[in-house]
Short mmCIF file of C-alpha atoms in Angstrom, two decimals:
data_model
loop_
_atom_site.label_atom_id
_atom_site.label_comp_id
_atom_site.label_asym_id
_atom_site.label_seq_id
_atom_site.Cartn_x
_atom_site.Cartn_y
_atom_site.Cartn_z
CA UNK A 17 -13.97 0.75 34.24
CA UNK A 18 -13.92 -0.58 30.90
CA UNK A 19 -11.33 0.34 28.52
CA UNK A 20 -10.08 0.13 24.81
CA UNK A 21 -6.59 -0.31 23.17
CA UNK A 22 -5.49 0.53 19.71
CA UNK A 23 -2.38 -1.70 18.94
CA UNK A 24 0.61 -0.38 17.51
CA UNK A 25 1.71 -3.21 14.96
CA UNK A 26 -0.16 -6.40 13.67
CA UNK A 27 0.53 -8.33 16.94
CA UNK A 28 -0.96 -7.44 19.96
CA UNK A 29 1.58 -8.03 22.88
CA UNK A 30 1.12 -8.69 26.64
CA UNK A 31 3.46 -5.83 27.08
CA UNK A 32 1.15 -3.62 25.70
CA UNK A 33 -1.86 -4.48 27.75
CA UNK A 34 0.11 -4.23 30.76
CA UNK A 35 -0.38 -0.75 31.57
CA UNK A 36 -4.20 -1.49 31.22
CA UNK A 37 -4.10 -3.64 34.03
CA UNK A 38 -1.74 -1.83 35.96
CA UNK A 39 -4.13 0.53 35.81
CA UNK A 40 -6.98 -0.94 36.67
CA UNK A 41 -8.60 -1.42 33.67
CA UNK A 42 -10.37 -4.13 31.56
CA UNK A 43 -9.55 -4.55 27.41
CA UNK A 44 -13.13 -4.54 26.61
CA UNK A 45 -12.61 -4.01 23.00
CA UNK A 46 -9.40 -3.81 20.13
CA UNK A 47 -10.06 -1.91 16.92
CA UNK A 48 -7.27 -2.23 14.17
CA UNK A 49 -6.79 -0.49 10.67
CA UNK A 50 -3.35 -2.60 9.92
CA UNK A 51 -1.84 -1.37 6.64
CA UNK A 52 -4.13 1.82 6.60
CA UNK A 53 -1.99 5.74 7.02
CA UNK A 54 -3.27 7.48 10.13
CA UNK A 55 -2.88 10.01 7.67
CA UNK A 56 -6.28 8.89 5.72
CA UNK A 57 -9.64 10.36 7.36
CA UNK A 58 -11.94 8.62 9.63
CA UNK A 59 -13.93 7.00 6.15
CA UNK A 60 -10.85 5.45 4.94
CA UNK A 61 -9.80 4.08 8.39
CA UNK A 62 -13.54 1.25 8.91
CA UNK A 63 -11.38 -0.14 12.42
CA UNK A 64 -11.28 3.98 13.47
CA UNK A 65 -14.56 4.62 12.32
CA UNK A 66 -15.95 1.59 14.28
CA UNK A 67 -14.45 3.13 17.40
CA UNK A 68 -16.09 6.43 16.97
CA UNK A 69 -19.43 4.34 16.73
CA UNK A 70 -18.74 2.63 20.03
CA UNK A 71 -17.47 5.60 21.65
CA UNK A 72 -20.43 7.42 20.71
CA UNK A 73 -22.49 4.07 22.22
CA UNK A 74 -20.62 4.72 25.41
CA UNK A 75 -18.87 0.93 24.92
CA UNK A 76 -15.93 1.91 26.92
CA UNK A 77 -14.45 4.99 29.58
CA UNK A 78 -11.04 5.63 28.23
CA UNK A 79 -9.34 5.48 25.30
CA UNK A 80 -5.73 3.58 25.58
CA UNK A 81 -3.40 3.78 22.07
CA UNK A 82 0.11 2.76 22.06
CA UNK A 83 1.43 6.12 20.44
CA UNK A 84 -0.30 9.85 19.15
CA UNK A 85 0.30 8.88 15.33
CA UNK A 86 -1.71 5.36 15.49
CA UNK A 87 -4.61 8.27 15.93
CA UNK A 88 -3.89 10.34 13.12
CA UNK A 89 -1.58 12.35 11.48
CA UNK A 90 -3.37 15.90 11.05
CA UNK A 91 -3.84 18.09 14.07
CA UNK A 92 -7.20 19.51 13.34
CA UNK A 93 -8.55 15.95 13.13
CA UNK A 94 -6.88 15.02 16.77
CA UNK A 95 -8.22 18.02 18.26
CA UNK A 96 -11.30 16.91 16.81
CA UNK A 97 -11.51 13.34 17.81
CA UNK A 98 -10.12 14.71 21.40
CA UNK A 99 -13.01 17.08 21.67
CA UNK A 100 -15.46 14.60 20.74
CA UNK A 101 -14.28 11.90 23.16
CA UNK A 102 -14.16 14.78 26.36
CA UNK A 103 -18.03 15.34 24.83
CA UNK A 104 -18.56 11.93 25.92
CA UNK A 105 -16.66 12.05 28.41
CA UNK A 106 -14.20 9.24 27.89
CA UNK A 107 -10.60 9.78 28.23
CA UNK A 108 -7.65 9.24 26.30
CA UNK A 109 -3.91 7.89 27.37
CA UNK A 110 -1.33 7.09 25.02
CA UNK A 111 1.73 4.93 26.19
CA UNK A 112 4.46 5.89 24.42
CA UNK A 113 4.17 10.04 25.38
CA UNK A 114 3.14 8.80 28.69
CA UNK A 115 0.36 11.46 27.80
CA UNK A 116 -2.79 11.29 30.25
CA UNK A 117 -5.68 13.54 28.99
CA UNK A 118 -7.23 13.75 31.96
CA UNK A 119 -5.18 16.10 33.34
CA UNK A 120 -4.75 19.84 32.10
CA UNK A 121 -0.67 18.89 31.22
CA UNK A 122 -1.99 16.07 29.42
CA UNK A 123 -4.08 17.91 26.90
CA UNK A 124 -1.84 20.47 26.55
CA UNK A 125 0.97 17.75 25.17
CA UNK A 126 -1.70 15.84 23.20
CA UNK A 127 -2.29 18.91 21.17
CA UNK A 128 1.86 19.45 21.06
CA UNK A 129 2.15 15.72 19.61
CA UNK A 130 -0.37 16.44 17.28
CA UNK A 131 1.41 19.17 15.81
CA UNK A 132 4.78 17.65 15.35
CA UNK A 133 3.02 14.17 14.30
CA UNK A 134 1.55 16.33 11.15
CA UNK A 135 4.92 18.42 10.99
CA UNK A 136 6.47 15.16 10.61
CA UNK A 137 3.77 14.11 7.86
CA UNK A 138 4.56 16.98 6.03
CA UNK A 139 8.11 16.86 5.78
CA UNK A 140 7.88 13.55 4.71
CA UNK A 141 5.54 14.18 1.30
CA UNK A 142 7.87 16.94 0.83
CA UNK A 143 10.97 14.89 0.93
CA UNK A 144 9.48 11.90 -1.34
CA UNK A 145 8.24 14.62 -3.97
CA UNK A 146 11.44 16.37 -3.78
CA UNK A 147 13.17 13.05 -4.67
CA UNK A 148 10.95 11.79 -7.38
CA UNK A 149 11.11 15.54 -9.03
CA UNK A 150 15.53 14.51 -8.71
CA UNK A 151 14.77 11.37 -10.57
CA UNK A 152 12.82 12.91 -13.07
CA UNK A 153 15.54 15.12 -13.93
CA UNK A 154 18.57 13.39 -13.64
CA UNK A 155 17.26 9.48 -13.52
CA UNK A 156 18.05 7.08 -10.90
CA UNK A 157 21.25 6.24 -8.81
CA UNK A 158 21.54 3.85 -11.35
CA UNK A 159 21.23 5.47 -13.87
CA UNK A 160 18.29 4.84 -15.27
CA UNK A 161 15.24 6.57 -16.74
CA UNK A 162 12.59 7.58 -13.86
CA UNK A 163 9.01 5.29 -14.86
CA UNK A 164 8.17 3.36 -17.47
CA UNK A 165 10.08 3.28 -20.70
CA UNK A 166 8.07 4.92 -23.71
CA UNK A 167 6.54 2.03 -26.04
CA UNK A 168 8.30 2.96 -29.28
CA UNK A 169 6.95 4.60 -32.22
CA UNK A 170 6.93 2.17 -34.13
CA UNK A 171 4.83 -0.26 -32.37
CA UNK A 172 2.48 2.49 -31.10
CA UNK A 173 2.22 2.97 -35.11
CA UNK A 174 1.72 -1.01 -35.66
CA UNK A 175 -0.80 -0.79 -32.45
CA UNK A 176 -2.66 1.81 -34.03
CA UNK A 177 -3.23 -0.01 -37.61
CA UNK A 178 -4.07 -3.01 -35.19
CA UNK A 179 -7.22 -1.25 -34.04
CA UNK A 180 -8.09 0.60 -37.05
CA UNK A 181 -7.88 -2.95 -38.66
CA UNK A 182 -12.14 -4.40 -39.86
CA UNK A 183 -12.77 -7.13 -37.14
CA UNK A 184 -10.12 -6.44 -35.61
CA UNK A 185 -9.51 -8.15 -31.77
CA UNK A 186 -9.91 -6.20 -28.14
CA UNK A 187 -7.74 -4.75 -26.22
CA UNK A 188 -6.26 -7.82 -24.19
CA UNK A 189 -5.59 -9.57 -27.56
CA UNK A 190 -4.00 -6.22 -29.15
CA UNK A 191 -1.87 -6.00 -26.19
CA UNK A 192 -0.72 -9.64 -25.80
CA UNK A 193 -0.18 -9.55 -29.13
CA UNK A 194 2.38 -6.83 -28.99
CA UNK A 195 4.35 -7.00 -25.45
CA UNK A 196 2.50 -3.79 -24.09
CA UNK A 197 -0.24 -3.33 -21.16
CA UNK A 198 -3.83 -2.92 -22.01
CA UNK A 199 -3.89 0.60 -20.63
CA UNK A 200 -1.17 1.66 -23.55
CA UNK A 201 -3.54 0.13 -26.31
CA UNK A 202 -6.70 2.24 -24.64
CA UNK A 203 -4.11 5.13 -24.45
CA UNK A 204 -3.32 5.15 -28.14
CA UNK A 205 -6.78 4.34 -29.23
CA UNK A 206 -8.40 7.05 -27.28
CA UNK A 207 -5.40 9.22 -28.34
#
C-alpha cells in the first residue's frame, strides 16, 4: 500500500512517519506548501495542488496529514477534497484527531474538525480586524498613531512643484530627494 504524508512544520520528523509504518505503509511521496495559509485555495497552495494531480493519477492509497488544518481551513473545501479523494477511492487519516476516514465515525469527525478549523479561522480575522479598528481609534499601547505618519503639507506642496517643474527628474529621484517613498510621489502626482 503506498501512502502520502503532509508534514506539519518545515522539518519532517521520524516521529511523524512512525504511524506510517506502524501501519503498514510506505512514504511514497511528501508534498509541502511551508509558509502558505491552509486558508488560501487549492491555486494558491502549488505543494496541495500537486497532490490533487497525483491523487487524481492514483500515485498513492491513503492520504496521511499530521493535523485537519494542514488541509484547509474552510469546510466546504474539506468536504470537497474528502469527496474527491473517496471518488478515487483513497483514504484519508490525520494523526493528531486520530481521525480514520475509512470508517463511518471517522468521516463524521472529519467533517466536525472541519467546522471548528473554519470557526476558528473566523474568529481569528474577526479578532485582528477588531484590534486594528481599536488602534485606529485610539492609537497604539504606546501611544502612537496607527500606520504611517502623513508626509506634511508642506513637502507634499514642495513635491508637487518638484514634478510640475520643465525637465524635471522621476519618481525615484523626486523621492530620494525628499525623504518620502516613491508610491507618495505617484500618490500626489496622480492626485
Amino acid at each position: 500500500m503506498n501512502i502520502l504524508r503532509l508534514p506539519r512544520g518545515p522539518g519532517f520528523s521520524y516521529s511523524q512517519q512512525r504511524p506510517a509504518a506502524r501501519s503498514g505503509h510506505e512514504i511514497v511521496a511528501v508534498y509541502r506548501d511551508e509558509g502558505i495559509s491552509g486558508s488560501k485555495g487549492r491555486d494558491k497552495r502549488p505543494g496541495f495542488d500537486a497532490m490533487h494531480k497525483d491523487a487524481s493519477r492514483r500515485k498513492f492509497d491513503i492520504v496521511m496529514a499530521w493535523s485537519v488544518d494542514r488541509l484547509g481551513r474552510s469546510l466546504q473545501d474539506l468536504i470537497g477534497f474528502l469527496s474527491e479523494l473517496h471518488s478515487l477511492g483513497i483514504d484519508l487519516a490525520l494523526h493528531q484527531q486520530g481521525i480514520d476516514t475509512t470508517t463511518p465515525a471517522g468521516k463524521a469527525m472529519f467533517q466536525m474538525m472541519g467546522v471548528f478549523a473554519e470557526f476558528e479561522r473566523g474568529m481569528i480575522v474577526e479578532r485582528v480586524r477588531s484590534g486594528i479598528a481599536r488602534a485606529k481609534a485610539t492609537g497604539t499601547k504606546r501611544g502612537k498613531a496607527f500606520g504611517r505618519p502623513r508626509t506634511s503639507p508642506e513637502v507634499e506642496q514642495r513635491i508637487r512643484d518638484a514634478l510640475a517643474s520643465p525637465g524635471r527628474p522621476g519618481f525615484h529621484k523626486i523621492a530620494a530627494q525628499f525623504g518620502v517613498a516613491t508610491g507618495t510621489v505617484q500618490r500626489i502626482a496622480n492626485g
